[in-house]
Coordinates of C-alpha atoms and ligand atoms in Angstrom, one line a residue:
X1 CA 11.0 -6.8 -37.9
X2 CA 7.2 -7.7 -37.9
X3 CA 6.2 -9.5 -34.9
X4 CA 2.4 -10.8 -34.4
X5 CA 1.4 -12.3 -31.3
X6 CA -2.0 -14.0 -30.6
X7 CA -4.0 -11.9 -32.9
X8 CA -7.7 -12.5 -32.5
X9 CA -10.2 -11.1 -34.7
X10 CA -13.6 -12.9 -34.7
X11 CA -16.8 -11.7 -36.4
X12 CA -19.9 -12.7 -34.3
X13 CA -22.2 -15.3 -35.8
X14 CA -25.0 -13.6 -38.0
X15 CA -28.2 -15.4 -39.1
X16 CA -26.5 -16.0 -42.9
X17 CA -23.0 -16.9 -41.6
X18 CA -21.0 -18.6 -39.0
X19 CA -18.2 -16.8 -37.2
X20 CA -15.4 -16.1 -39.2
X21 CA -11.9 -13.9 -38.7
X22 CA -8.8 -14.9 -37.6
X23 CA -7.9 -16.6 -34.2
X24 CA -4.5 -16.6 -32.0
X25 CA -2.1 -16.1 -34.9
X26 CA 1.3 -15.6 -34.1
X27 CA 4.2 -14.8 -36.4
X28 CA 7.9 -13.5 -36.0
X29 CA 9.2 -12.2 -39.7
X30 CA 13.0 -11.0 -40.1
X31 CA 13.3 -7.8 -42.2
X32 CA 12.9 -8.4 -45.9
X33 CA 10.6 -11.8 -45.7
X34 CA 8.2 -12.3 -48.2
X35 CA 5.7 -13.7 -46.1
X36 CA 2.2 -15.4 -47.6
X37 CA -1.1 -16.0 -46.0
X38 CA -2.4 -18.9 -47.9
X39 CA -5.8 -20.7 -47.7
X40 CA -9.6 -21.0 -49.1
X41 CA -12.1 -18.3 -49.6
X42 CA -13.3 -17.0 -46.3
X43 CA -10.7 -18.6 -44.0
X44 CA -9.6 -15.0 -42.6
X45 CA -6.6 -13.7 -44.7
X46 CA -8.0 -10.4 -45.6
X47 CA -9.0 -10.0 -42.0
X48 CA -5.6 -10.7 -40.9
X49 CA -4.0 -8.1 -43.5
X50 CA -6.5 -5.2 -42.4
X51 CA -5.8 -6.0 -38.7
X52 CA -2.0 -5.0 -39.7
X53 CA -3.1 -2.3 -41.7
X54 CA -5.0 -0.8 -38.8
X55 CA -8.6 -0.7 -41.2
X56 CA -9.8 -3.6 -38.5
X57 CA -9.4 -3.3 -34.7
X58 CA -8.4 -6.8 -33.2
X59 CA -10.3 -8.5 -30.4
X60 CA -6.6 -9.4 -28.9
X61 CA -2.9 -9.6 -29.5
X62 CA -0.2 -7.4 -30.1
X63 CA 1.6 -6.2 -33.3
X64 CA 5.0 -4.4 -33.6
X65 CA 7.3 -3.3 -36.6
X66 CA 10.7 -2.9 -36.0
X67 CA 10.0 -2.8 -32.2
X68 CA 7.3 0.1 -32.5
X69 CA 4.0 -1.2 -31.0
X70 CA 1.2 -0.6 -33.3
X71 CA -1.4 -2.6 -31.5
X72 CA -1.6 -4.1 -28.2
X73 CA -4.8 -5.0 -26.6
X74 CA -3.3 -5.5 -23.1
X75 CA -1.4 -2.0 -23.2
X76 CA -4.4 -0.1 -24.9
X77 CA -2.2 0.9 -27.9
X78 CA -3.6 1.2 -31.3
X79 CA -1.8 3.4 -33.9
X80 CA -4.1 4.7 -36.5
X81 CA -3.8 3.6 -39.9
X82 CA -2.6 6.7 -41.3
X83 CA 0.6 6.7 -38.9
X84 CA 1.7 3.0 -39.4
X85 CA 3.6 3.5 -42.2
X86 CA 2.4 0.5 -44.2
X87 CA 1.8 0.3 -48.0
X88 CA -1.1 -1.7 -49.1
X89 CA -2.4 -3.1 -52.5
X90 CA -6.2 -4.0 -51.8
X91 CA -8.4 -7.1 -53.1
X92 CA -9.8 -6.4 -56.5
X93 CA -9.2 -2.6 -55.9
X94 CA -7.0 -1.4 -58.2
X95 CA -6.6 2.4 -59.4
X96 CA -9.0 5.3 -59.9
X97 CA -10.0 5.8 -63.4
X98 CA -10.5 9.4 -63.3
X99 CA -6.8 10.1 -62.5
X100 CA -3.7 10.2 -64.6
X101 CA -0.9 7.6 -63.8
X102 CA 0.9 10.3 -61.8
X103 CA -2.1 11.4 -59.9
X104 CA -2.9 7.7 -58.8
X105 CA 0.4 7.1 -57.5
X106 CA 0.9 10.6 -55.6
X107 CA -2.4 10.0 -54.1
X108 CA -1.0 8.9 -50.6
X109 CA 1.4 11.7 -50.4
X110 CA -1.2 14.3 -51.3
X111 CA -3.5 13.2 -48.6
X112 CA -0.7 12.7 -46.1
X113 CA -1.4 14.1 -42.4
X114 CA 2.1 13.5 -41.3
X115 CA 3.9 16.0 -43.2
X116 CA 3.3 18.3 -46.4
X117 CA 5.3 17.2 -49.6
X118 CA 6.6 19.9 -52.1
X119 CA 5.7 19.7 -55.7
X120 CA 9.1 18.6 -56.5
X121 CA 9.3 15.9 -53.6
X122 CA 6.1 14.4 -55.2
X123 CA 7.3 14.3 -58.8
X124 CA 10.4 12.5 -57.5
X125 CA 8.7 10.0 -55.5
X126 CA 6.3 9.2 -58.2
X127 CA 8.9 9.0 -60.8
X128 CA 11.0 6.9 -58.7
X129 CA 8.1 4.2 -57.9
X130 CA 7.3 4.1 -61.3
X131 CA 10.5 3.3 -62.5
X132 CA 10.7 0.5 -59.9
X133 CA 7.7 -1.2 -61.4
X134 CA 9.0 -0.3 -65.1
X135 CA 6.3 2.2 -66.0
X136 CA 8.8 5.3 -66.4
X137 CA 7.1 7.7 -68.8
X138 CA 3.6 6.8 -67.9
X139 CA 3.1 9.6 -65.6
X140 CA 0.4 11.5 -67.8
X141 CA -1.3 8.4 -69.2
X142 CA -5.1 8.4 -68.1
X143 CA -5.5 5.4 -66.0
X144 CA -8.2 4.2 -68.1
X145 CA -5.8 3.5 -70.9
X146 CA -3.6 1.0 -69.0
X147 CA -3.5 -2.8 -69.7
X148 CA -4.6 -5.2 -66.7
X149 CA -1.1 -5.7 -65.7
X150 CA -0.2 -2.0 -66.1
X151 CA -2.8 -1.0 -63.8
X152 CA -1.6 -3.6 -61.1
X153 CA 1.6 -2.0 -61.5
X154 CA 0.2 1.4 -60.8
X155 CA -1.4 0.1 -57.8
X156 CA 1.9 -1.3 -56.5
X157 CA 3.8 1.8 -57.3
X158 CA 1.1 3.7 -55.3
X159 CA 1.7 1.3 -52.1
X160 CA 5.5 1.9 -52.3
X161 CA 5.4 5.7 -53.0
X162 CA 5.6 6.7 -49.2
X163 CA 8.7 4.0 -48.7
X164 CA 6.5 1.9 -46.4
X165 CA 8.1 -0.4 -43.7
X166 CA 5.7 -2.9 -44.3
X167 CA 4.1 -3.9 -47.9
X168 CA 0.6 -5.3 -47.4
X169 CA -0.7 -7.2 -50.8
X170 CA -4.0 -8.8 -50.9
X171 CA -4.6 -11.0 -54.1
X172 CA -2.8 -8.2 -56.0
X173 CA -2.7 -10.4 -59.4
X174 CA -6.1 -12.2 -58.9
X175 CA -7.5 -9.7 -61.7
X176 CA -4.9 -10.9 -64.5
X177 CA -5.3 -13.7 -66.9
X178 CA -2.9 -16.8 -66.3
X179 CA -0.1 -15.6 -68.7
X180 CA 0.2 -12.1 -67.2
X181 CA -0.2 -13.5 -63.7
X182 CA 2.7 -15.5 -64.2
X183 CA 4.6 -12.8 -65.7
X184 CA 3.6 -10.4 -62.9
X185 CA 4.7 -13.2 -60.3
X186 CA 8.2 -12.8 -61.5
X187 CA 8.0 -8.9 -61.5
X188 CA 6.9 -9.0 -58.3
X189 CA 9.3 -11.3 -56.8
X190 CA 12.0 -9.2 -58.5
X191 CA 10.7 -6.0 -57.2
X192 CA 10.2 -7.2 -53.8
X193 CA 13.9 -8.4 -53.8
X194 CA 15.4 -5.0 -55.2
X195 CA 13.6 -2.7 -52.7
X196 CA 14.0 -5.4 -49.7
X197 CA 10.7 -4.7 -48.1
X198 CA 9.2 -7.1 -45.5
X199 CA 5.8 -8.1 -47.4
X200 CA 2.7 -10.0 -46.1
X201 CA 1.1 -11.5 -49.2
X202 CA -2.6 -13.0 -49.3
X203 CA -3.5 -15.6 -52.1
X204 CA -5.6 -18.6 -52.2
X205 CA -3.3 -19.9 -55.1
X206 CA -1.0 -22.3 -53.9
X207 CA 1.4 -22.3 -56.8
X208 CA 1.8 -18.5 -56.4
X209 CA 2.6 -19.0 -52.6
X210 CA 4.9 -21.6 -53.4
X211 CA 6.9 -19.4 -56.0
X212 CA 7.1 -16.2 -54.3
X213 CA 7.1 -16.9 -50.6
X214 CA 10.0 -17.5 -48.0
X215 CA 7.8 -18.2 -45.5
X216 CA 4.1 -19.5 -46.0
X217 CA 1.2 -19.7 -43.2
X218 CA -1.5 -22.1 -44.0
X219 CA -4.9 -20.8 -42.7
X220 CA -8.3 -22.9 -42.4
X221 CA -11.3 -21.6 -40.8
X222 CA -9.6 -18.9 -38.9
X223 CA -6.8 -20.9 -37.7
X224 CA -3.3 -21.0 -38.6
X225 CA -2.4 -24.8 -39.6
X226 CA 1.3 -24.6 -40.3
X227 CA 3.8 -22.0 -40.7
X228 CA 7.2 -22.7 -42.7
X229 CA 9.2 -22.4 -46.0
X230 CA 7.5 -23.6 -49.3
X231 CA 9.6 -26.9 -49.3
X232 CA 8.4 -27.5 -45.6
X233 CA 4.9 -26.9 -46.2
X234 CA 4.9 -29.1 -49.5
X235 CA 7.3 -31.9 -48.2
X236 CA 6.2 -32.0 -44.7
X237 CA 2.4 -30.7 -44.4
X238 CA 1.1 -30.8 -40.7
X239 CA -2.1 -32.4 -41.5
X240 CA -4.2 -33.7 -44.5
X241 CA -5.7 -30.3 -45.2
X242 CA -2.5 -28.8 -45.8
X243 CA -1.3 -31.8 -47.8
X244 CA -4.5 -31.7 -50.0
X245 CA -4.6 -27.5 -50.3
X246 CA -0.7 -27.2 -51.2
X247 CA 0.1 -29.1 -54.5
X248 CA -2.0 -32.2 -55.4
X249 CA -1.8 -35.4 -53.5
X250 CA -3.5 -39.0 -53.1
X251 CA -4.8 -39.3 -49.2
X252 CA -5.6 -42.8 -48.1
X253 CA -7.3 -43.4 -44.9
X254 CA -5.2 -45.6 -42.3
X255 CA -4.6 -46.8 -38.7
X256 CA -1.3 -46.9 -37.5
X257 CA 0.2 -50.5 -36.6
X258 CA 3.5 -49.4 -35.0
X259 CA 5.9 -46.8 -35.0
X260 CA 9.7 -46.8 -35.2
X261 CA 12.0 -43.7 -34.9
X262 CA 10.9 -41.1 -37.9
X263 CA 8.6 -43.8 -39.6
X264 CA 5.2 -45.5 -39.1
X265 CA 3.5 -48.5 -40.3
X266 CA 0.0 -47.9 -41.4
X267 CA -2.5 -50.4 -42.2
X268 CA -4.5 -48.6 -45.4
X269 CA -6.7 -51.5 -46.3
X270 CA -7.5 -55.0 -44.9
X271 CA -3.8 -56.6 -45.1
X272 CA -2.1 -53.6 -47.0
X273 CA 0.6 -52.0 -44.8
X274 CA 2.8 -49.0 -46.0
X275 CA 5.8 -47.7 -44.3
X276 CA 5.8 -44.1 -44.1
X277 CA 7.4 -41.1 -42.7
X278 CA 5.1 -39.6 -40.0
X279 CA 4.5 -36.0 -39.5
X280 CA 4.4 -35.1 -35.7
X281 CA 3.8 -37.5 -32.9
X282 CA 1.9 -40.7 -33.7
X283 CA 0.7 -43.6 -31.6
X284 CA -0.2 -47.2 -32.7
X285 CA -4.1 -47.6 -33.1
X286 CA -4.2 -43.9 -34.3
X287 CA -6.4 -43.0 -37.4
X288 CA -4.2 -41.0 -39.8
X289 CA -3.9 -40.3 -43.6
X290 CA -1.3 -41.2 -45.7
X291 CA -0.3 -38.8 -48.4
X292 CA 1.5 -39.9 -51.6
X293 CA 2.3 -37.4 -54.2
X294 CA 1.4 -38.1 -57.9
X295 CA 4.9 -37.3 -59.0
X296 CA 6.4 -39.9 -56.5
X297 CA 4.9 -43.1 -57.7
X298 CA 6.1 -45.2 -60.6
X299 CA 3.9 -47.3 -62.5
X300 CA 4.9 -50.9 -63.8
X301 CA 3.2 -53.3 -65.8
X302 CA 5.9 -56.1 -65.0
X303 CA 4.8 -59.2 -63.8
X304 CA 7.5 -59.4 -61.1
X305 CA 7.0 -56.0 -59.7
X306 CA 2.9 -56.7 -59.6
X307 CA 3.5 -59.0 -56.5
X308 CA 2.7 -56.9 -53.4
X309 CA 5.2 -56.5 -50.7
X310 CA 7.3 -53.6 -49.6
X311 CA 5.7 -50.1 -50.5
X312 CA 3.5 -51.2 -53.4
X313 CA 0.0 -51.4 -54.4
X314 CA -1.5 -53.0 -57.4
X315 CA -4.2 -51.4 -59.5
X316 CA -5.7 -51.1 -62.7
X317 CA -5.1 -48.0 -65.5
X318 CA -8.4 -46.3 -66.2
X319 CA -7.6 -43.2 -67.6
X320 CA -4.6 -41.7 -69.2
X321 CA -4.7 -37.6 -69.8
X322 CA -1.8 -35.9 -71.8
X323 CA -0.6 -33.0 -70.8
X324 CA 2.0 -31.8 -72.7
X325 CA 5.0 -32.1 -70.5
X326 CA 3.5 -35.3 -68.4
X327 CA 0.7 -37.7 -68.3
X328 CA -2.1 -37.6 -65.6
X329 CA -2.8 -41.5 -65.1
X330 CA -6.0 -42.5 -63.0
X331 CA -5.3 -45.7 -61.4
X332 CA -8.0 -47.8 -59.8
X333 CA -6.8 -49.1 -56.4
X334 CA -9.6 -51.2 -54.8
X335 CA -12.6 -48.5 -54.5
X336 CA -10.3 -45.8 -54.8
X337 CA -8.9 -43.8 -57.9
X338 CA -5.1 -42.7 -57.4
X339 CA -3.5 -40.1 -59.6
X340 CA 0.0 -40.7 -60.8
X341 CA 2.2 -38.2 -62.8
X342 CA 4.0 -40.0 -65.3
X343 CA 6.3 -39.3 -68.3
X344 CA 5.0 -37.8 -71.6
X345 CA 5.4 -40.9 -73.4
X346 CA 3.4 -43.3 -70.9
X347 CA 2.2 -45.9 -73.1
X348 CA 0.2 -48.3 -70.9
X349 CA -3.5 -48.8 -72.3
X350 CA -6.5 -48.5 -70.2
X351 CA -7.5 -51.6 -68.0
X352 CA -4.2 -53.1 -67.8
X353 CA -2.9 -54.3 -64.2
X354 CA -0.1 -52.5 -62.9
X355 CA 1.9 -52.0 -59.8
X356 CA 2.3 -48.7 -58.1
X357 CA 5.8 -48.6 -56.4
X358 CA 6.9 -45.8 -54.5
X359 CA 9.5 -45.1 -51.3
X360 CA 8.7 -44.6 -47.8
X361 CA 10.6 -41.2 -48.0
X362 CA 7.9 -40.2 -50.4
X363 CA 5.1 -41.5 -48.1
X364 CA 4.1 -39.5 -45.3
X365 CA 1.7 -40.1 -42.8
X366 CA -0.3 -37.0 -41.5
X367 CA -2.9 -36.5 -38.9
X368 CA -6.5 -35.8 -39.9
X369 CA -7.6 -32.2 -39.1
X370 CA -10.1 -32.0 -36.8
Ligands
LIG401 N1 -17.0 -7.0 -41.6 C1 -17.5 -8.2 -41.3 N2 -18.5 -8.8 -40.6 C2 -18.9 -10.1 -40.6 N3 -18.5 -11.0 -41.0 C3 -17.0 -10.8 -41.6 C4 -16.5 -9.2 -41.9 N4 -15.5 -9.4 -42.7 C5 -15.0 -10.7 -43.0 N5 -16.1 -11.5 -42.5 C6 -16.3 -13.2 -42.3 O1 -14.9 -13.3 -41.8 C7 -14.7 -14.4 -42.8 C8 -13.1 -14.1 -43.1 O2 -13.0 -13.0 -44.2 P1 -11.8 -12.6 -44.9 O3 -12.3 -11.6 -45.8 O4 -11.0 -12.5 -44.0 O5 -11.6 -13.9 -46.0 P2 -10.6 -14.1 -46.9 O6 -9.5 -15.4 -46.3 O7 -9.9 -13.0 -47.3 O8 -11.3 -14.8 -48.2 P3 -11.2 -14.5 -49.5 O9 -10.1 -15.2 -50.3 O10 -12.5 -15.0 -50.2 O11 -10.9 -13.3 -49.9 C9 -15.6 -15.0 -43.7 O12 -16.4 -15.8 -43.1 C10 -16.4 -13.5 -43.6 O13 -17.5 -13.8 -44.1
LIG402 MG1 -10.0 -11.9 -49.1

């Protein structure tokens, strides 16, 4: 459905900024996929989306939708934006305040160059789009008299009114408060399923990416670091950047002692060795990071468990924060503070010695990013 090959768009160095953009990105998406570009501010997400929309001319690469080439640097093809049949919701760019809801949603039809739409066609398409986003009956409401969530839905209705082949959404929920954002997340997923449209979604919010996506591409400094399902990204991060950016984790520096099949033994401190699963190819002597998720560690104050050996470390409880559905426990291990997610009724007081117990299957050795 959507093929992107070696897409590159790099903005030159300026006096006030280093070169940014997107480098050598390749993706191939099946019809109906919800695909998310995830990464920190400035990593190149909007740039990638603008290249797909035709708002930015890539330096190199190829973009095709359903076999139709939209851009190909080698063949000199660059289809203009208004002929690409894509719908887009821009980052922090909602709707026009001087128009009604219906006028906002109808806009892509009234300015269309490819064909003229009759008044009844426009009305029908607008009604349909508004029904899809659950805003039937809002047609004549002035845009200024809408809640934040309703404005976002009007923007969404406008992006689908022309039945695009591809939907591009740039942080469409970023202006909403936390609760509304979560509600709109569910809405958006339902809507995307219902109309079955291939969607490229941009966010820097990892929880949003995990909830919504079929596939995620994690981007850092113009480079695609990893592409995979939410579970692959979370449980098998390609390197320490992905492990840290997606979910929370404890990263320990270490050195590979030996490898055996899918596992490696890593020395994380003088004499302390952990058996870990490994991400990618690793050799003895290599410097790596060991990622241990807070929810996979069990704490035990029992004397017998505090003897080291196997995958366990000893530490001291430093702080317990009650979060309602869980406790976040800071445990000092050597010089480091590790985070552990415990049950809400966790009752070990501060400064007590504990064992941190975890399985090799929950412990992942990952390469260090550059
Ligand atoms: N027109 C431009 N000219 C020069 N540099 C640009 C231009 N547009 C973007 N950049 C730079 O390219 C990099 C990527 O920008 P982009 O807008 O794609 O980031 P982003 O991932 O969308 O970030 P955010 O999450 O903050 O929206 C940034 O360093 C930015 O400063
Ligand atoms: Mg952006």
